[in-house]
Amino acid sequence: MKKFRKVLDGLTTSSPGGTIGTPSCGSAAGTPTAAPTPKEIDVQETLISENFQLCKTVRHGFPYQPTALAFDPVQKILAIGSRSGGVRILGRPGVDCYCQHESGAAVLQLQFLINEGALVTACADDTLHLWNLRQRRPAVLHSLKFNRERITFCHLPFQSKWLYVGTERGNTHIVNIESFILSGYVIMWNKAIELSTKTHPGPVVHLSDSPKDEGKLLVGFESGTIVQWDLRAKKADFRIYYDEAIHSVSWHHEGKTFMCSHSDGSLTLWNLRNTSKPFQVTFPHGKIQKDGRKESCKPILKVEYKTSRSSEPFVIFSGGLSYDKAGRRPTLTIMHGKAITVLEMDHPIVEFMVLCETPYNNEVQDPYAVVVLLEKDLIVVDLTQSNFPVFENPYPMDVHESPVTCTAYFADCPPDIIPILYSIGAKHKKTGYSQKEWPVSGGSWTLGSHTYPEIIITGHADGSVKFWDASAFTLQMLYKLKTSKVFEKPKAGEGRAAELVEEDPFAVQMVSWCPQSRIFCVVGISAHIILYRFSKYDANTQIVSLEVRLQCDSEDIITPSENENNPCFAEPGSHSPQPHHQHPLSPGSRTPEGAKDSIPCLKVKDRVVRVPPGYQSELVIQLLWVDGEPPQQITSLDINSAYGLLAFGNLNGLAVVDYLQKTVLLCISTLDLYGATDPYQRLTRSPRRNRQSTSEFCMRGLSNFYSDSKKRIRTSYQSLTELTDNQQSTDMDRSKSPTSVHYPTSLHNDPRVLPEPVASLRASHCSPVFYLLDNESRENSFSRSRSSSVSSIDRDTKEAVTTLQFGESYGRKNDVLPGPCLWVGTSLGVVLLIPMSIPIDHEERMEDSVTVGPSGAVQMLKGSVLRFAFLDCSGALIQGPYEVWRDQNAPEDSDRPRRRKLVHFSPSSSQDACGEGHLTVVCSERQAKVFLMPSQSCLFVHNITESSFVLRADVVSVCNSVCLACFCANGHVMMLSLPSLRPLMDVNYLPLTDMRIARTFYFTNGGQALYLSSPTEIQRITYTQEMCDNLQEMLGELFTPIETPEAQNRGFLKGFFGGNTQTFDREELFGEAAAGKASRSLAQHIPGQGGVEGMKVAAGGAVGELARARIALDERGQRLGELEERTALMMTSAETFSKHAHELMLKCKDKKWYQF
């Protein structure tokens, strides 16, 4: 605990135009100047560096770009590999683990060590890895790097410790799973084929042991050659040469026949008695044409041949459709007897796997489901029902149903909000799913003790918003809201709508949610805001629309007379709305000639609509076109339910709306907010020459939303905009991205200042994003020397409102009592304070107008302002006032009239000892400051970064205290104490390689944060030591001790004495004694970390030694745990043996010798 006592005498007072002294990065206070105040601040800070540690917790969503699939039929867990080297392991709901290969190489194939708690991965860098799944966070035990050959196929027989590895050269190597060392036994391709064969058979595409005899290995080559290799005799039993390339092979469980799929869309069935030609050749989707020929078909990429006790065999394959049916979706075909069922998929099939009751390949398989891994989805088909329904997926695999455009994360929500949202959303769930339980049911998971209600909100490109229950490291969709239902659908050929029809005009840009009042705000890409209220009842409603003319470009100001006639500008001291600010429902505002003036981008439904229970739209605010110029994107938003006010800003200015009275209170340019206290020397500009250049790019923001060139099918959402080093015209830059704000750059380049590799982004609690094309303009924007150069004009005339915050504060230095205020932050680092006068009485509030007027209070910071927060003088966070939720559609109660119930947190209510006043925390892209109100004295200042800039900043509650959390563009995550701004943590966590991360990064209370790690996945992290310590308890167990089922075809005596059906001893053949050692240059063994977690971050010296000792203890404990499991299995086996022996004794006790 550290105690700070700062006497306010001699602390910095910030002046509007003066330079604030900023000490070095580690300093806590600014340059002392006179600021006499007769009291002192007494803050006891409880947070220390030991409270913080950064680590990943859980990943949600669908694995991005999947490549491989595997299933453990005993443990019933599923593994999915991806192109980026990730592995997701799924079990029952709550069991969801993510692993990442350090190399980042694509995963080619996955093989479970069935019921052993281990997984083998084969990667594109020709490396095999063995993962230990007997710990909650799996780690690599061994790796084997092939140096001279490329891995193409792997096969691990059940209950075997020898892994067969096929290569591109056609050779087959054998790896000992326990030691991960190559055996000297090799099946060379030139020995597998006949000596007379003149061509290379191609890479190995299939390996499997015969169900009839484990000593026989079936090797399939790409060219169509199939060889059955006798492992004992080291020779080929038979060779098959087929004209068509082979893609896959599947055995019948009796081991007498097998089926192959080929590149011409055919299936061949082979009998071991006669391998000269196939027993049967079928083209499942190939029809006979008029000339008698078979129509050409696409390759069948995989086939599975599974037998069933109660019915005919299943033949399941992917592909094989005829080429003439262009445009057909990918299919999975199920042949069951004479019935052929074709299942069409929404996305290409990556891999599929049939789930069977038994892990033994020599028993009747009895398939019950088939898992289909698609490029963008995971489905499981129920094979036990004739109509083959799909199972309802319990995992959140549809996060990317429409590309995610923004996120929000709320921890410690009101406990009643999740059940209510779930009950509303459950009414709209799809039906027709299989009634059986989800077959991937392995692992174990219990609700941890450190759980509280958490909600994640995602906004999407199609205008939908999803609410997710994120409690206890799980993710389940609660409720889906479609914002596009508020508007009429754009039709092609309707002027302005024609430009939007190929785009996503309803894309969600940011969201703002008050869980207490349940008021929800959505900002859309078409410069619109929708305000929703929650109701448990359906209703007929008329949507109210407000149209705001906020197109105030200072570059258009030529003469004072023109300024006076501009309807966007309000007088700095005006307290009442001007009549021309409000345009309620003006569909006729478009001129007959079709000029786009005073019209919104979208048309709101002007009829009474029936709205279901849930979030119901109450108000739509739209910015208008002005003289052919599209409205600028909305860059900041805040709403306060207690005040009944909504404020938003963009590049041109600020608007405040009274959503209770449905009126515009303030519509003012950024320049006019300053009044006489403008810290900059503003210069006018001549009119633009290229006025129409912006209209050409009017709504092309979403052209750069996606990396895919197609607009109708969004295959990814990797970045919000394409960055370019080319400096284009002002108008084109301004409209380059859906959330872009143009910061004009200098026309001359300073060689000492290099451009940053990424664009500057700004994210507030409602997640808007700003881009800066050149770092130099960011430096110059805070320059104190203002000249009349062209660059100065460009810098100063483009100032966006970057963040807004309502709260109880002191609008002027001489105020005695706090009142409603609006804090405004701009892209030039300016902080403005706007006091408001709001009637307190309910009736007066609904009738009398709210007065709003800038006070002229100005503070300065480096870089764009990102965040405001308020603390009392004891350092506690002051929550904003809010209105308690009430259902406006509930039946009337005459005894209890409906009145607004407000909850206020006054700054002076809990600080009698400290007197009046409060602290204001302001964070910008480079700097954080703490001011004392109402004197506006700067108490603490900290330069967060000099070489980079902050992308996201939040004041969060953690460990019963508060701190400032920052995420920088260079990947650093920082924690600063409050109010002293003392650095508590600085971790180089995540280099910013993708704009998606910057756009979706979000801190929340309780030590958690999230971001979109890929277009389809949400990564959650924690930054507290307490949660890192409790992480093992909160995650699910992947491995649970289960006794391996006995083989059904064993005789009684063989089962009694534990004998096997085959006498094949692989150790005798593949061991070092018999096969010798493999060439050292062929493969290199790399020891794994063996479950070592945190080894990288452990420092040297004593700390490192302690970490290694702790890891050694963990490993020893793990081995003891395995020993206990084996002991328990031996005891169970002994009890079974005793039981069988006793039964045999009773059975034979009274028999005569001749009765045996």
mmCIF file of C-alpha atoms in Angstrom, residues 402-403 460-463 500-508 525-526 699 702 705-706 711-712 714:
data_model
loop_
_atom_site.group_PDB
_atom_site.id
_atom_site.type_symbol
_atom_site.label_atom_id
_atom_site.label_comp_id
_atom_site.label_asym_id
_atom_site.label_seq_id
_atom_site.Cartn_x
_atom_site.Cartn_y
_atom_site.Cartn_z
ATOM 1 C CA SER A 402 -21.971 -11.639 -40.613
ATOM 2 C CA PRO A 403 -18.505 -10.004 -40.293
ATOM 3 C CA HIS A 460 -22.051 -6.895 -37.567
ATOM 4 C CA ALA A 461 -21.831 -5.746 -41.182
ATOM 5 C CA ASP A 462 -25.439 -6.675 -41.969
ATOM 6 C CA GLY A 463 -26.728 -4.378 -39.231
ATOM 7 C CA LEU A 500 -25.708 1.433 -51.372
ATOM 8 C CA VAL A 501 -27.379 -1.679 -52.674
ATOM 9 C CA GLU A 502 -24.109 -3.558 -53.289
ATOM 10 C CA GLU A 503 -22.697 -2.462 -49.953
ATOM 11 C CA ASP A 504 -23.740 -2.911 -46.335
ATOM 12 C CA PRO A 505 -25.593 0.318 -45.532
ATOM 13 C CA PHE A 506 -26.726 -0.944 -42.117
ATOM 14 C CA ALA A 507 -23.273 -1.998 -40.825
ATOM 15 C CA VAL A 508 -22.865 -1.320 -37.112
ATOM 16 C CA ILE A 525 -22.211 3.270 -41.181
ATOM 17 C CA SER A 526 -24.753 5.471 -42.978
ATOM 18 C CA MET A 699 -20.687 5.581 -49.421
ATOM 19 C CA LEU A 702 -17.352 -0.580 -46.909
ATOM 20 C CA PHE A 705 -14.212 -3.014 -45.005
ATOM 21 C CA TYR A 706 -13.185 -6.358 -46.408
ATOM 22 C CA LYS A 711 -19.273 -7.474 -51.782
ATOM 23 C CA ARG A 712 -22.172 -9.894 -51.625
ATOM 24 C CA ARG A 714 -18.061 -11.545 -47.209
#
